[in-house]
């Protein structure tokens, strides 16, 4: 009898809402079970089911009782959300697996020493020729290979190698004269 009366009123969303409200408590209990007792997930699933039923995406065909049909909608929606969330977690795990582990934080003393060394090194780099500075910048700061640097600067690979080696030698000599060995 419930299926026949609900089927005849299914076209009126207000009447369908009233029929669904009559067994809301039982629907929430079933949603909890389908969502492994996660209250927030159960509330979201139940809300999605009400929306599906009222906007027509889930249609009651009259083959069973309205309550039975709605419990099926809840079960299907909960499974759908678990699948979607599982795919998201899997994609996130794959993304994290491809990322390198974060570097440990440097101590303030180390950072201070790095800053001082960087300042001295920058002063020494200014003393290099323009071409040597450009090549060293591309290799060390932009992490390009010598071949890539040659392409970017429009030079031959031999010229880039010569400027690279001469620039490093001048920096090494200047660092040795200032007391720095690295």
mmCIF file of C-alpha atoms in Angstrom:
data_model
loop_
_atom_site.group_PDB
_atom_site.id
_atom_site.type_symbol
_atom_site.label_atom_id
_atom_site.label_comp_id
_atom_site.label_asym_id
_atom_site.label_seq_id
_atom_site.Cartn_x
_atom_site.Cartn_y
_atom_site.Cartn_z
ATOM 1 C CA UNK A 1 0.000 0.000 0.000
ATOM 2 C CA UNK A 2 2.872 2.371 0.857
ATOM 3 C CA UNK A 3 4.420 1.897 -2.611
ATOM 4 C CA UNK A 4 1.173 2.660 -4.437
ATOM 5 C CA UNK A 5 0.380 5.785 -2.430
ATOM 6 C CA UNK A 6 3.943 7.074 -2.674
ATOM 7 C CA UNK A 7 4.084 6.350 -6.389
ATOM 8 C CA UNK A 8 0.957 8.346 -7.040
ATOM 9 C CA UNK A 9 2.377 11.280 -5.060
ATOM 10 C CA UNK A 10 5.958 11.088 -6.341
ATOM 11 C CA UNK A 11 5.326 13.901 -8.804
ATOM 12 C CA UNK A 12 4.770 16.350 -5.953
ATOM 13 C CA UNK A 13 8.141 17.062 -4.289
ATOM 14 C CA UNK A 14 6.489 18.384 -1.125
ATOM 15 C CA UNK A 15 4.548 15.140 -0.687
ATOM 16 C CA UNK A 16 7.650 13.047 -1.436
ATOM 17 C CA UNK A 17 9.579 15.091 1.123
ATOM 18 C CA UNK A 18 6.876 14.390 3.701
ATOM 19 C CA UNK A 19 6.984 10.660 2.940
ATOM 20 C CA UNK A 20 10.803 10.637 3.239
ATOM 21 C CA UNK A 21 10.643 12.637 6.472
ATOM 22 C CA UNK A 22 8.423 9.959 8.002
ATOM 23 C CA UNK A 23 11.356 7.533 8.136
ATOM 24 C CA UNK A 24 14.236 10.039 8.460
ATOM 25 C CA UNK A 25 15.470 8.531 11.730
ATOM 26 C CA UNK A 26 15.698 5.051 10.199
ATOM 27 C CA UNK A 27 17.341 6.516 7.081
ATOM 28 C CA UNK A 28 19.976 8.228 9.201
ATOM 29 C CA UNK A 29 20.676 4.963 11.033
ATOM 30 C CA UNK A 30 21.134 3.150 7.733
ATOM 31 C CA UNK A 31 23.368 5.944 6.420
ATOM 32 C CA UNK A 32 25.510 5.635 9.558
ATOM 33 C CA UNK A 33 25.887 1.917 8.928
ATOM 34 C CA UNK A 34 26.766 2.454 5.264
ATOM 35 C CA UNK A 35 29.331 5.094 6.244
ATOM 36 C CA UNK A 36 31.077 2.918 8.855
ATOM 37 C CA UNK A 37 29.683 4.941 11.756
ATOM 38 C CA UNK A 38 31.201 8.225 10.549
ATOM 39 C CA UNK A 39 28.517 10.743 11.573
ATOM 40 C CA UNK A 40 29.682 13.581 9.347
ATOM 41 C CA UNK A 41 29.929 11.308 6.321
ATOM 42 C CA UNK A 42 26.487 9.827 7.066
ATOM 43 C CA UNK A 43 24.941 13.304 7.254
ATOM 44 C CA UNK A 44 26.520 14.278 3.936
ATOM 45 C CA UNK A 45 25.391 11.046 2.266
ATOM 46 C CA UNK A 46 21.845 11.416 3.575
ATOM 47 C CA UNK A 47 21.716 15.027 2.417
ATOM 48 C CA UNK A 48 22.918 13.972 -1.046
ATOM 49 C CA UNK A 49 20.224 11.264 -1.131
ATOM 50 C CA UNK A 50 17.477 13.739 -0.274
ATOM 51 C CA UNK A 51 18.703 16.037 -3.030
ATOM 52 C CA UNK A 52 18.817 13.149 -5.524
ATOM 53 C CA UNK A 53 15.284 12.073 -4.612
ATOM 54 C CA UNK A 54 13.784 15.559 -4.693
ATOM 55 C CA UNK A 55 15.444 16.812 -7.864
ATOM 56 C CA UNK A 56 14.615 13.633 -9.790
ATOM 57 C CA UNK A 57 18.069 12.089 -10.246
ATOM 58 C CA UNK A 58 16.877 9.118 -8.168
ATOM 59 C CA UNK A 59 13.390 8.058 -9.209
ATOM 60 C CA UNK A 60 11.041 5.817 -7.314
ATOM 61 C CA UNK A 61 9.664 3.244 -9.738
ATOM 62 C CA UNK A 62 7.129 1.574 -7.477
ATOM 63 C CA UNK A 63 8.773 -1.878 -7.640
ATOM 64 C CA UNK A 64 9.217 -1.879 -3.848
ATOM 65 C CA UNK A 65 8.229 0.122 -0.816
ATOM 66 C CA UNK A 66 9.384 3.747 -0.785
ATOM 67 C CA UNK A 67 11.472 3.065 2.308
ATOM 68 C CA UNK A 68 13.218 0.093 0.674
ATOM 69 C CA UNK A 69 13.932 2.125 -2.445
ATOM 70 C CA UNK A 70 15.335 5.039 -0.425
ATOM 71 C CA UNK A 71 17.572 2.711 1.607
ATOM 72 C CA UNK A 72 18.952 1.468 -1.707
ATOM 73 C CA UNK A 73 19.654 5.054 -2.761
ATOM 74 C CA UNK A 74 21.518 5.597 0.530
ATOM 75 C CA UNK A 75 23.598 2.437 0.075
ATOM 76 C CA UNK A 76 24.453 3.316 -3.513
ATOM 77 C CA UNK A 77 25.350 6.926 -2.653
ATOM 78 C CA UNK A 78 27.564 5.879 0.265
ATOM 79 C CA UNK A 79 29.410 3.371 -1.941
ATOM 80 C CA UNK A 80 29.779 6.003 -4.659
ATOM 81 C CA UNK A 81 31.349 8.454 -2.185
ATOM 82 C CA UNK A 82 33.711 5.785 -0.804
ATOM 83 C CA UNK A 83 34.899 4.971 -4.323
ATOM 84 C CA UNK A 84 35.401 8.639 -5.171
ATOM 85 C CA UNK A 85 37.229 9.336 -1.913
ATOM 86 C CA UNK A 86 39.360 6.219 -2.418
ATOM 87 C CA UNK A 87 40.411 7.413 -5.858
ATOM 88 C CA UNK A 88 41.250 10.821 -4.434
ATOM 89 C CA UNK A 89 43.342 9.289 -1.647
ATOM 90 C CA UNK A 90 45.116 7.044 -4.137
ATOM 91 C CA UNK A 91 45.874 9.992 -6.414
ATOM 92 C CA UNK A 92 47.140 11.997 -3.450
ATOM 93 C CA UNK A 93 49.346 9.113 -2.283
ATOM 94 C CA UNK A 94 50.772 8.747 -5.788
ATOM 95 C CA UNK A 95 51.453 12.465 -5.914
ATOM 96 C CA UNK A 96 53.214 12.397 -2.536
ATOM 97 C CA UNK A 97 55.207 9.297 -3.524
ATOM 98 C CA UNK A 98 56.653 11.176 -6.497
ATOM 99 C CA UNK A 99 57.760 14.135 -4.420
ATOM 100 C CA UNK A 100 61.150 14.184 -2.696
ATOM 101 C CA UNK A 101 61.192 14.224 1.086
ATOM 102 C CA UNK A 102 61.439 17.736 2.516
ATOM 103 C CA UNK A 103 64.899 18.845 3.534
ATOM 104 C CA UNK A 104 65.470 19.272 7.256
ATOM 105 C CA UNK A 105 65.345 22.835 8.495
ATOM 106 C CA UNK A 106 68.711 24.537 8.764
ATOM 107 C CA UNK A 107 69.906 25.881 12.094
ATOM 108 C CA UNK A 108 70.135 29.662 12.582
ATOM 109 C CA UNK A 109 73.922 29.401 12.879
ATOM 110 C CA UNK A 110 74.139 27.575 9.584
ATOM 111 C CA UNK A 111 71.874 30.108 7.889
ATOM 112 C CA UNK A 112 73.925 32.978 9.258
ATOM 113 C CA UNK A 113 77.147 31.439 7.950
ATOM 114 C CA UNK A 114 75.524 30.766 4.590
ATOM 115 C CA UNK A 115 74.420 34.386 4.356
ATOM 116 C CA UNK A 116 77.926 35.658 5.062
ATOM 117 C CA UNK A 117 79.475 33.267 2.558
ATOM 118 C CA UNK A 118 76.858 34.208 -0.046
ATOM 119 C CA UNK A 119 77.626 37.910 0.446
ATOM 120 C CA UNK A 120 81.375 37.337 -0.021
ATOM 121 C CA UNK A 121 80.779 35.098 -3.019
ATOM 122 C CA UNK A 122 78.510 37.687 -4.651
ATOM 123 C CA UNK A 123 81.217 40.334 -4.204
ATOM 124 C CA UNK A 124 83.728 38.017 -5.861
ATOM 125 C CA UNK A 125 81.367 37.147 -8.714
ATOM 126 C CA UNK A 126 81.011 40.834 -9.553
ATOM 127 C CA UNK A 127 84.741 40.807 -10.340
ATOM 128 C CA UNK A 128 84.304 38.239 -13.110
ATOM 129 C CA UNK A 129 83.788 39.120 -16.760
ATOM 130 C CA UNK A 130 80.187 39.503 -17.944
ATOM 131 C CA UNK A 131 80.312 36.280 -19.969
ATOM 132 C CA UNK A 132 81.807 34.264 -17.078
ATOM 133 C CA UNK A 133 79.146 35.630 -14.732
ATOM 134 C CA UNK A 134 76.357 34.717 -17.159
ATOM 135 C CA UNK A 135 77.654 31.167 -17.677
ATOM 136 C CA UNK A 136 78.152 30.522 -13.950
ATOM 137 C CA UNK A 137 74.705 31.932 -13.194
ATOM 138 C CA UNK A 138 73.049 29.644 -15.748
ATOM 139 C CA UNK A 139 74.897 26.565 -14.473
ATOM 140 C CA UNK A 140 74.742 27.112 -10.710
ATOM 141 C CA UNK A 141 71.601 29.156 -10.115
ATOM 142 C CA UNK A 142 69.417 28.046 -13.032
ATOM 143 C CA UNK A 143 70.795 24.472 -12.937
ATOM 144 C CA UNK A 144 71.278 24.255 -16.693
ATOM 145 C CA UNK A 145 73.818 21.983 -18.341
ATOM 146 C CA UNK A 146 76.653 23.482 -20.325
ATOM 147 C CA UNK A 147 74.881 22.482 -23.564
ATOM 148 C CA UNK A 148 71.666 24.196 -22.431
ATOM 149 C CA UNK A 149 73.646 27.262 -21.348
ATOM 150 C CA UNK A 150 75.258 27.427 -24.799
ATOM 151 C CA UNK A 151 71.819 27.369 -26.414
ATOM 152 C CA UNK A 152 70.421 30.055 -24.097
ATOM 153 C CA UNK A 153 73.388 32.397 -24.526
ATOM 154 C CA UNK A 154 73.811 31.692 -28.255
ATOM 155 C CA UNK A 155 77.430 30.606 -27.855
ATOM 156 C CA UNK A 156 79.332 27.538 -28.967
ATOM 157 C CA UNK A 157 79.750 24.767 -26.409
ATOM 158 C CA UNK A 158 83.529 25.274 -26.516
ATOM 159 C CA UNK A 159 83.160 28.942 -25.622
ATOM 160 C CA UNK A 160 80.791 28.142 -22.756
ATOM 161 C CA UNK A 161 83.207 25.504 -21.388
ATOM 162 C CA UNK A 162 86.103 27.956 -21.546
ATOM 163 C CA UNK A 163 84.151 30.719 -19.708
ATOM 164 C CA UNK A 164 82.887 28.158 -17.180
ATOM 165 C CA UNK A 165 86.351 26.820 -16.346
ATOM 166 C CA UNK A 166 88.000 30.254 -16.262
ATOM 167 C CA UNK A 167 85.221 31.679 -14.065
ATOM 168 C CA UNK A 168 85.504 28.798 -11.592
ATOM 169 C CA UNK A 169 89.298 29.120 -11.512
ATOM 170 C CA UNK A 170 89.101 32.877 -10.795
ATOM 171 C CA UNK A 171 86.538 32.304 -8.017
ATOM 172 C CA UNK A 172 88.657 29.516 -6.502
ATOM 173 C CA UNK A 173 91.721 31.769 -6.508
ATOM 174 C CA UNK A 174 89.797 34.723 -5.047
ATOM 175 C CA UNK A 175 88.334 32.517 -2.299
ATOM 176 C CA UNK A 176 91.765 31.132 -1.466
ATOM 177 C CA UNK A 177 93.115 34.688 -1.170
ATOM 178 C CA UNK A 178 90.305 35.640 1.262
ATOM 179 C CA UNK A 179 90.839 32.542 3.421
ATOM 180 C CA UNK A 180 87.846 30.549 2.160
ATOM 181 C CA UNK A 181 88.718 27.034 0.993
ATOM 182 C CA UNK A 182 85.370 25.713 -0.245
#
